[in-house]
Amino acid sequence: MFKPTPRGSRRLALSLAATGALLLATVGAAPSASAAANTIPGVDEIVHSPNLTQIANVPKFGAFANESSYNSDLAFQGNYVFAGNYNGFNIFDVSDPSSPQVVSQVVCPGSQGDPSVYGDLLFLAVDAVRSDDSCNSAGGAVSNPAHWEGVRIFDISDKANPRYIKSVRTDCGSHTLTLAPSKDGKDVYVYVQSYGPPANGSGAYCKPPHDKISIIKTPLADPTSSAVVATPVLFPGGGNTNTSGCHDITVYPELDLAAGACMGDGVLMDISDRTNPVILSEVRDTNFAFWHSATFNNAGTKVLFTDELGGGSGAICRSAYRTNQGANAIYDIVGSGASRQLVFKSYFKIPRENTALENCVAHNGSLIPAMGRDIMVQAWYQGGISVIDFTDSSNPVEIAFWERGPLSDTRAVLGGSWSTYWHNGYIYSNDIQKGLDVLKLDDPLTNNARAIAFDELNVQTQPSYPACTTILRGKQNGSLTIKSGVTCMDGVTQNGAIKVNPGAGLIVFDSNLNGSIHAVNASVVSIVESKVNGSVDAIGATIRDSKVNGSVRTS
């Protein structure tokens, strides 16, 4: 979010304040979702499609309560949500998603506060010059070589008492950051995206040209030795004239791929050498003003890029703007190896209009791991939340939405959903002004996504999940042997035993299995929200929210 104000004059969002009492809002009944697509709701009124409803809200509180203290990105670890803010971060326990509980609030100012987590570590992006690297610092000047901005690292082994253990200064700070684990599991690399050096060259450690990223290496055995180990220039031949760095990079470690949204350029990169990203394909679009973020599909055959026209503060969801402005652009990845290229397929923009007082543009979202489909939930600031099916990359379709009305009908207030992500069956949204929202999506296309759960999720470090090669529905009579691939069952009544051969997989959701399940060295066996009338013999299997009337051996 936000093109920065000129470096050296960027303002701090909020001074330190004492943490106040926590106020938990009750979620009132929303108006009918039958409102026409272009009906603009009133101030604080909620409209939504019938399949997407809010189940909880935690308002901003304590040191983050002020209007100028913006909520930012989200990260997840099991039943914990880490919610960034320009003044630090909150940790919530969402063991009961309908009633999030505050675990801790860490006050450590320095926009923009995007968090990522890895094991016992939390990495926090700081893109505002500070007088020093401490949490008690004041605003600083980029011309002062003693001042600081970059990445803060916290030990979160005790969620109630996170400890600040290390800082790493990076050129031009850290607008966003992305974790790229090493292949041997000993280190995690931090890709630091930043931009906006002073045109007059007055920055002490932030000078043009800035067509690069910084890469921090964090040894997991000794995170306090974290340091910048590479500053690769991504555009040695010169990028778009609007490009002076990258806003965001999404990595797909399993595929050694990354997609960079680099202001004036969209790029596909090979990151098989974590410290030496190599650009495979570079694209530009005259309809795109500011390449902001990127999301792969699970197969790694598509990338959805966003255009943050207006820097996040513009009212772009109005009839004055075309449907291909401030929108998503979907690209297929064609070819193989070093010859892979990005090929444009279509645009998507939410169909609802906003008022001239509402900032609205495409922003951060994540995949929903629905069986056999490419579906994404996405934040649009005050345009709300949209769920998009882009299985057909030439014809993306919105299948759900949820939106608050404007924050004011007399003045422009920066607000709305900054990041909206799916995590283990629920949608979490960090609203700039309204706090943490939790929503439940109830749709036949996406309910089966509850069969997939992640222990840890940083959306810009995109995880893979088992891909269904066969999807079964309805009644199946007779025994079943899964010889290869992953067979997924969604609402199945299976009358007969199931055998899963080595290397093959089985995912079961909302099904009744009348027969035993036997698997040896399966790639995955997951039984979720189902009933099994028979034994389960499957080492390593996951059985969640299910009933088994028979013996169970999973370990």
XYZ file of C-alpha atoms in Angstrom:
555
model
C 0.000 0.000 0.000
C 0.863 3.627 -0.533
C 3.505 5.242 -2.620
C 5.646 6.763 0.110
C 5.804 10.474 0.725
C 9.227 11.934 -0.143
C 11.821 10.251 2.013
C 13.023 12.457 4.809
C 9.601 14.074 5.175
C 7.490 10.969 5.714
C 5.408 11.306 8.832
C 5.064 8.780 11.609
C 1.517 7.600 11.947
C 1.233 7.795 15.724
C 3.270 8.518 18.861
C 3.456 5.901 21.571
C 0.408 5.700 23.791
C -0.520 3.652 26.797
C -2.384 0.478 25.965
C -6.041 1.006 26.777
C -8.802 -1.375 27.616
C -9.791 -3.889 24.972
C -13.206 -3.365 23.462
C -14.708 -6.352 21.699
C -17.508 -5.454 19.341
C -20.572 -7.552 18.938
C -21.354 -8.328 15.341
C -24.778 -7.003 14.463
C -27.082 -8.466 11.893
C -26.147 -7.344 8.407
C -28.683 -5.921 5.997
C -30.101 -8.212 3.384
C -27.562 -9.361 0.809
C -30.063 -8.994 -1.979
C -28.886 -5.435 -2.635
C -28.203 -4.736 -6.288
C -24.561 -4.877 -7.333
C -24.257 -1.085 -7.690
C -26.230 -0.111 -4.584
C -23.855 1.858 -2.362
C -24.452 1.105 1.332
C -24.734 3.851 3.918
C -22.099 4.771 6.492
C -21.054 1.600 8.358
C -23.868 -0.389 6.741
C -22.872 -3.918 5.734
C -23.984 -5.616 2.530
C -22.915 -9.076 1.414
C -23.755 -12.027 -0.740
C -25.719 -14.768 1.063
C -22.722 -17.123 1.089
C -20.276 -14.784 2.893
C -21.054 -13.578 6.424
C -19.153 -11.919 9.241
C -18.855 -13.942 12.449
C -16.524 -11.736 14.556
C -14.845 -8.348 14.808
C -12.175 -7.073 17.186
C -11.911 -3.262 16.967
C -8.550 -1.509 17.083
C -7.467 -0.967 20.663
C -4.709 0.367 22.873
C -1.810 2.021 21.091
C -3.363 1.184 17.729
C -6.756 2.805 18.301
C -6.121 6.118 16.545
C -7.396 6.743 13.033
C -3.822 7.443 11.868
C -2.562 4.088 13.191
C -3.255 1.872 10.194
C -3.728 -1.882 10.342
C -1.714 -3.694 7.672
C -0.825 -7.283 6.714
C -1.552 -10.667 8.328
C 0.351 -13.881 9.006
C -0.803 -17.161 10.576
C 0.531 -19.975 12.701
C -1.878 -22.702 13.758
C -4.603 -20.992 15.785
C -2.733 -17.686 15.988
C -3.191 -14.631 13.796
C -0.437 -12.000 13.639
C -1.929 -8.668 12.609
C 0.420 -5.892 11.532
C -0.051 -2.207 12.287
C 1.971 0.924 11.591
C 2.733 0.926 15.333
C 3.695 -2.747 15.711
C 1.595 -5.905 15.728
C -1.133 -7.805 17.598
C -1.337 -11.537 18.249
C -4.794 -13.125 18.396
C -5.826 -16.625 19.445
C -8.504 -17.818 17.011
C -9.023 -21.305 18.410
C -12.653 -20.210 18.296
C -12.814 -18.071 15.129
C -16.126 -16.581 16.249
C -14.471 -15.187 19.369
C -10.842 -14.101 18.752
C -8.873 -13.451 21.939
C -6.064 -10.920 22.248
C -2.828 -12.598 23.331
C -0.509 -9.600 23.143
C 0.084 -6.210 21.555
C 3.642 -5.198 20.674
C 4.106 -1.431 20.344
C 7.080 -0.711 18.094
C 6.331 2.147 15.642
C 7.593 2.336 12.078
C 5.308 1.893 9.079
C 4.325 -0.331 7.547
C 4.400 -3.182 9.943
C 3.911 -6.115 7.562
C 4.623 -9.343 9.524
C 5.831 -12.771 8.448
C 6.396 -15.706 10.785
C 8.697 -18.710 10.654
C 8.812 -21.064 13.610
C 9.631 -18.978 16.677
C 10.513 -15.877 14.650
C 8.461 -12.916 13.454
C 9.881 -10.521 10.861
C 8.407 -7.000 10.758
C 8.831 -4.556 7.869
C 9.745 -0.954 8.748
C 9.441 1.585 5.943
C 9.752 4.842 7.878
C 13.090 6.387 8.836
C 13.594 6.138 12.603
C 16.096 7.843 14.872
C 17.373 4.385 15.845
C 16.270 0.753 15.614
C 14.587 0.586 19.033
C 10.865 0.461 19.755
C 11.251 3.823 21.543
C 12.675 5.588 18.494
C 11.439 8.848 17.038
C 11.043 9.874 13.431
C 14.324 10.264 11.534
C 15.771 11.572 8.292
C 17.008 9.527 5.363
C 19.903 11.971 4.959
C 21.266 10.991 8.387
C 23.558 7.945 8.107
C 22.990 7.113 11.796
C 19.246 6.757 11.382
C 17.540 3.452 10.644
C 14.853 1.564 8.761
C 14.644 -2.044 7.626
C 13.560 -5.300 9.303
C 12.940 -6.045 12.978
C 13.062 -9.662 14.198
C 11.128 -10.895 17.232
C 11.214 -14.163 19.177
C 7.573 -15.296 19.445
C 8.132 -18.586 21.261
C 6.102 -17.009 24.080
C 3.147 -15.490 22.237
C 2.119 -13.494 25.297
C 5.570 -11.905 25.570
C 7.327 -11.513 22.197
C 10.970 -10.403 22.473
C 12.727 -8.054 20.058
C 16.043 -9.768 19.295
C 17.560 -8.276 16.141
C 17.355 -5.465 13.595
C 18.774 -5.367 10.077
C 19.018 -2.079 8.194
C 18.280 -2.268 4.477
C 18.614 0.265 1.686
C 15.417 2.367 1.579
C 13.889 0.349 4.415
C 11.399 -2.494 4.031
C 8.067 -1.613 2.469
C 7.205 -5.309 2.366
C 9.107 -8.534 2.986
C 8.862 -12.152 1.837
C 10.342 -15.270 3.418
C 12.111 -17.813 1.210
C 13.267 -20.844 3.239
C 16.537 -22.462 2.237
C 16.364 -25.892 0.688
C 18.304 -27.522 3.518
C 16.003 -26.045 6.176
C 18.842 -24.400 8.083
C 18.191 -20.799 7.062
C 15.391 -18.532 5.977
C 16.051 -15.782 3.465
C 14.123 -12.531 3.693
C 13.433 -10.772 0.411
C 13.115 -7.096 1.292
C 11.158 -4.938 -1.134
C 11.544 -1.151 -0.995
C 11.475 1.848 -3.268
C 11.254 5.636 -3.355
C 14.842 6.952 -3.011
C 15.118 10.763 -3.011
C 15.520 11.913 -6.603
C 18.200 14.403 -5.552
C 20.368 11.642 -4.093
C 20.233 13.035 -0.551
C 19.656 9.629 1.048
C 22.572 8.401 3.116
C 21.714 4.736 2.467
C 18.858 5.072 -0.034
C 20.079 6.362 -3.367
C 18.849 6.101 -6.956
C 18.882 4.015 -8.985
C 17.159 1.475 -6.783
C 16.271 -1.355 -9.192
C 17.110 -4.003 -6.621
C 15.978 -5.917 -3.562
C 17.881 -6.696 -0.369
C 18.203 -10.308 0.789
C 18.717 -11.065 4.468
C 19.996 -14.471 5.581
C 18.689 -15.629 8.966
C 20.390 -18.768 10.333
C 17.686 -20.529 12.332
C 20.261 -21.742 14.838
C 21.417 -18.168 15.468
C 18.866 -15.589 14.282
C 20.726 -12.741 15.977
C 23.424 -13.134 13.303
C 20.943 -12.167 10.560
C 22.503 -9.921 7.931
C 22.113 -8.708 4.350
C 23.962 -11.183 2.113
C 22.916 -9.973 -1.357
C 21.384 -6.965 -3.093
C 20.597 -8.295 -6.575
C 19.711 -5.743 -9.239
C 16.606 -7.096 -10.959
C 16.645 -4.644 -13.859
C 20.275 -4.244 -14.926
C 19.167 -3.041 -18.347
C 16.702 -0.593 -16.819
C 13.101 -1.363 -15.960
C 10.056 0.713 -16.716
C 10.603 4.413 -16.112
C 8.200 4.095 -13.156
C 10.264 1.320 -11.567
C 12.679 2.031 -8.703
C 12.364 -1.281 -6.881
C 9.634 -3.838 -6.177
C 6.530 -3.344 -4.112
C 5.967 -7.013 -3.404
C 7.338 -10.420 -4.322
C 5.461 -13.694 -3.864
C 7.647 -16.784 -3.795
C 6.557 -20.347 -4.482
C 9.488 -22.216 -2.888
C 8.379 -25.704 -3.910
C 8.538 -24.666 -7.564
C 11.571 -22.349 -7.204
C 9.462 -19.552 -8.677
C 8.689 -15.988 -7.672
C 6.377 -13.351 -9.103
C 7.436 -9.755 -8.584
C 5.127 -6.747 -8.676
C 7.736 -4.095 -9.342
C 5.957 -0.768 -9.698
C 6.101 -0.453 -13.500
C 6.865 -4.100 -14.249
C 5.482 -7.552 -13.565
C 8.139 -10.259 -13.512
C 8.431 -14.027 -13.228
C 11.649 -15.210 -11.567
C 13.615 -18.395 -11.015
C 14.746 -18.517 -7.356
C 16.430 -21.918 -7.362
C 19.456 -19.960 -6.122
C 17.791 -18.082 -3.272
C 20.309 -15.235 -3.293
C 20.367 -14.810 -7.057
C 16.845 -14.407 -8.513
C 16.818 -14.608 -12.306
C 14.077 -12.924 -14.322
C 12.421 -15.328 -16.767
C 9.690 -13.034 -18.089
C 8.943 -9.321 -17.770
C 5.628 -7.720 -18.722
C 4.165 -4.214 -18.783
C 0.635 -2.954 -19.234
C -0.446 0.553 -20.164
C -3.596 -0.006 -18.097
C -1.538 -0.717 -14.984
C -0.339 2.267 -12.975
C 1.416 0.471 -10.096
C 2.161 -3.266 -10.025
C 1.457 -4.055 -6.380
C 1.234 -7.782 -5.561
C 1.025 -11.250 -7.086
C -0.633 -14.615 -6.413
C 0.131 -17.947 -8.097
C -2.467 -20.641 -8.557
C -1.652 -23.915 -6.807
C -0.350 -25.550 -9.985
C 2.038 -22.672 -10.616
C 0.607 -22.183 -14.101
C -0.999 -18.765 -13.538
C -0.216 -15.486 -11.796
C -2.773 -12.902 -10.729
C -1.209 -9.424 -10.436
C -2.867 -6.393 -8.826
C -2.722 -2.744 -9.852
C -2.769 -0.293 -6.938
C -3.751 2.753 -8.969
C -3.951 5.723 -6.620
C -1.501 4.213 -4.131
C -4.225 2.774 -1.938
C -5.785 6.120 -1.098
C -7.608 6.734 -4.387
C -11.331 6.213 -4.978
C -10.856 3.999 -8.031
C -14.062 1.920 -7.822
C -16.218 4.530 -9.541
C -17.659 4.954 -13.000
C -14.926 7.478 -13.804
C -12.470 4.563 -14.025
C -12.489 1.676 -16.473
C -12.853 -1.943 -15.408
C -9.198 -2.544 -16.335
C -7.911 0.249 -14.065
C -7.057 -0.483 -10.440
C -7.872 -4.106 -11.221
C -6.372 -7.583 -11.347
C -4.593 -8.891 -14.417
C -4.402 -12.660 -14.865
C -1.500 -14.225 -16.745
C -0.874 -17.822 -17.768
C 2.658 -19.175 -17.435
C 3.524 -20.925 -20.686
C 6.608 -22.840 -21.728
C 9.080 -24.640 -19.508
C 12.374 -24.063 -17.745
C 14.193 -20.887 -18.665
C 11.735 -20.323 -21.533
C 8.690 -19.769 -19.310
C 6.745 -16.634 -20.187
C 3.814 -14.643 -18.787
C 0.907 -14.438 -21.245
C -1.960 -12.035 -20.505
C -5.448 -13.544 -20.343
C -7.919 -11.135 -18.663
C -8.726 -8.423 -16.120
C -11.000 -8.549 -13.100
C -12.425 -5.674 -11.064
C -15.237 -5.763 -8.509
C -18.584 -4.842 -10.120
C -19.778 -2.581 -7.271
C -19.257 1.161 -7.260
C -18.080 3.166 -4.255
C -18.447 6.821 -3.335
C -15.803 9.437 -4.098
C -14.904 9.375 -0.381
C -13.923 5.682 -0.306
C -10.445 4.475 -1.146
C -10.917 1.347 -3.245
C -8.512 -0.572 -5.475
C -7.216 -4.132 -5.886
C -5.128 -5.211 -2.898
C -3.907 -8.264 -0.961
C -5.554 -11.682 -1.208
C -4.856 -15.413 -1.084
C -5.902 -18.703 -2.610
C -8.741 -20.749 -1.165
C -7.689 -24.415 -1.556
C -10.901 -25.586 -3.195
C -10.850 -28.952 -4.906
C -10.033 -28.687 -8.589
C -10.517 -24.908 -8.858
C -8.499 -21.676 -8.749
C -10.348 -19.470 -6.274
C -9.026 -16.431 -4.444
C -10.310 -14.121 -1.715
C -9.129 -10.537 -1.989
C -9.186 -7.203 -0.174
C -10.321 -4.056 -1.981
C -9.936 -1.528 0.852
C -13.350 0.172 1.270
C -14.561 -1.835 -1.716
C -14.669 -4.696 0.792
C -13.906 -8.362 0.213
C -14.360 -10.326 -3.005
C -14.093 -14.049 -3.748
C -13.025 -14.722 -7.339
C -13.036 -17.942 -9.340
C -10.299 -17.690 -12.002
C -10.230 -21.353 -12.983
C -10.873 -20.086 -16.506
C -8.125 -17.461 -16.614
C -9.873 -15.756 -19.536
C -13.156 -15.429 -17.650
C -12.768 -14.707 -13.918
C -16.059 -14.613 -11.988
C -16.928 -13.193 -8.572
C -18.747 -15.776 -6.449
C -19.053 -13.885 -3.131
C -18.603 -10.422 -1.621
C -18.810 -8.571 1.690
C -18.606 -4.816 2.082
C -18.990 -2.058 4.659
C -20.359 1.310 3.651
C -18.131 4.397 3.754
C -16.532 5.447 7.023
C -17.900 8.951 6.557
C -20.283 10.750 4.223
C -18.549 14.107 4.722
C -14.808 13.426 4.440
C -12.404 10.894 2.981
C -11.106 8.556 5.668
C -8.404 6.065 4.718
C -9.806 2.667 5.598
C -11.139 -0.669 4.469
C -9.662 -4.120 4.211
C -5.892 -4.075 3.735
C -5.378 -7.843 3.625
C -7.972 -10.588 3.332
C -6.763 -14.183 3.546
C -8.261 -17.672 3.849
C -6.777 -19.743 6.675
C -7.977 -23.170 7.761
C -11.645 -22.772 6.971
C -12.203 -19.069 7.660
C -11.491 -15.712 6.063
C -9.556 -13.143 8.087
C -9.440 -9.474 7.161
C -7.320 -6.716 8.716
C -9.356 -3.546 8.284
C -7.323 -0.346 8.474
C -9.827 1.331 10.801
C -12.318 -1.299 11.954
C -9.890 -3.935 13.217
C -9.805 -7.694 12.700
C -12.793 -9.231 10.912
C -13.520 -12.964 10.685
C -15.881 -14.226 7.991
C -17.344 -17.594 7.052
C -17.719 -18.590 3.408
C -20.447 -21.180 2.821
C -20.441 -22.160 -0.836
C -20.475 -25.540 -2.615
C -17.453 -24.496 -4.680
C -15.314 -23.737 -1.641
C -16.604 -25.687 1.375
C -14.327 -28.601 0.526
C -11.333 -26.283 1.058
C -11.826 -26.996 4.758
C -10.158 -30.348 4.077
C -6.830 -28.480 3.785
C -5.110 -26.952 6.815
C -1.779 -25.159 7.132
C 0.395 -25.173 10.243
C 1.858 -21.859 9.146
C 0.870 -19.368 6.477
C 2.624 -16.320 5.118
C 0.657 -15.583 1.979
C 3.659 -14.116 0.127
C 5.485 -17.405 0.793
C 2.972 -19.449 -1.107
C 2.498 -23.022 0.122
C 1.313 -25.854 -2.056
C -1.486 -28.245 -1.166
C -2.381 -31.662 -2.619
C -3.940 -31.276 -6.050
C -6.928 -33.473 -6.840
C -6.388 -35.576 -9.952
C -9.844 -37.167 -9.520
C -12.862 -35.632 -7.770
C -15.725 -37.909 -6.756
C -19.220 -36.837 -5.683
C -22.483 -38.653 -4.987
C -22.831 -42.418 -4.412
C -19.969 -44.809 -5.159
C -20.642 -48.551 -4.868
C -17.911 -51.146 -4.641
C -14.384 -51.227 -3.326
C -11.951 -48.551 -4.545
C -8.211 -48.819 -5.145
C -6.372 -45.540 -5.667
C -3.353 -46.486 -7.731
C -1.881 -43.045 -8.389
C -2.607 -39.352 -8.069
C -4.879 -37.859 -5.414
C -8.545 -38.851 -5.285
C -10.732 -36.258 -3.566
C -14.205 -37.049 -2.220
C -16.671 -34.214 -1.731
C -20.068 -35.245 -0.386
C -19.574 -38.898 -1.277
C -21.354 -41.985 0.051
C -18.795 -44.737 -0.496
C -20.081 -48.285 -0.084
C -16.955 -50.399 -0.080
C -13.408 -50.544 1.221
C -10.750 -48.075 0.050
C -7.120 -48.972 -0.578
C -4.507 -46.291 -1.243
C -1.356 -47.506 -2.969
C 2.110 -46.115 -2.121
C 2.571 -42.597 -3.473
C -1.142 -42.087 -4.105
C -3.430 -39.930 -1.959
C -6.960 -39.624 -0.581
C -8.743 -36.483 0.651
C -12.252 -36.922 2.077
C -14.638 -34.095 2.941
C -18.274 -34.192 4.091
C -18.615 -37.850 3.157
C -19.899 -41.170 4.533
C -17.524 -44.068 4.014
C -19.003 -47.486 4.623
C -15.938 -49.651 4.611
C -12.360 -49.761 5.815
C -9.510 -47.515 4.661
C -6.050 -48.957 4.214
C -3.073 -46.918 3.037
C 0.663 -47.655 2.942
C 3.170 -44.868 2.252
C 0.435 -42.665 0.829
C 1.277 -39.115 -0.224
C -1.693 -37.831 1.784
C -4.691 -39.234 3.634
C -7.003 -36.582 5.066
C -10.501 -37.225 6.436
C -12.373 -34.072 7.422
C -15.981 -33.523 8.541
C -16.839 -37.095 7.571
C -18.001 -40.425 8.986
C -16.219 -43.749 8.542
C -18.029 -46.982 9.315
C -14.968 -49.158 9.354
C -11.334 -49.189 10.402
C -8.686 -46.701 9.313
C -5.159 -48.034 8.894
C -3.113 -45.182 7.426
C 0.154 -44.060 8.985
C 0.441 -40.274 8.855
C -3.246 -39.712 8.114
C -5.106 -36.638 9.352
C -8.565 -37.186 10.815
C -10.306 -33.968 11.813
C -13.876 -33.210 12.909
C -14.849 -36.752 11.909
C -16.263 -39.915 13.500
C -14.734 -43.333 12.940
C -16.701 -46.412 13.995
C -13.794 -48.789 13.984
C -10.140 -49.111 14.923
C -7.773 -46.271 13.990
C -4.043 -46.484 13.321
C -2.408 -43.297 12.085
C 0.960 -43.478 13.858
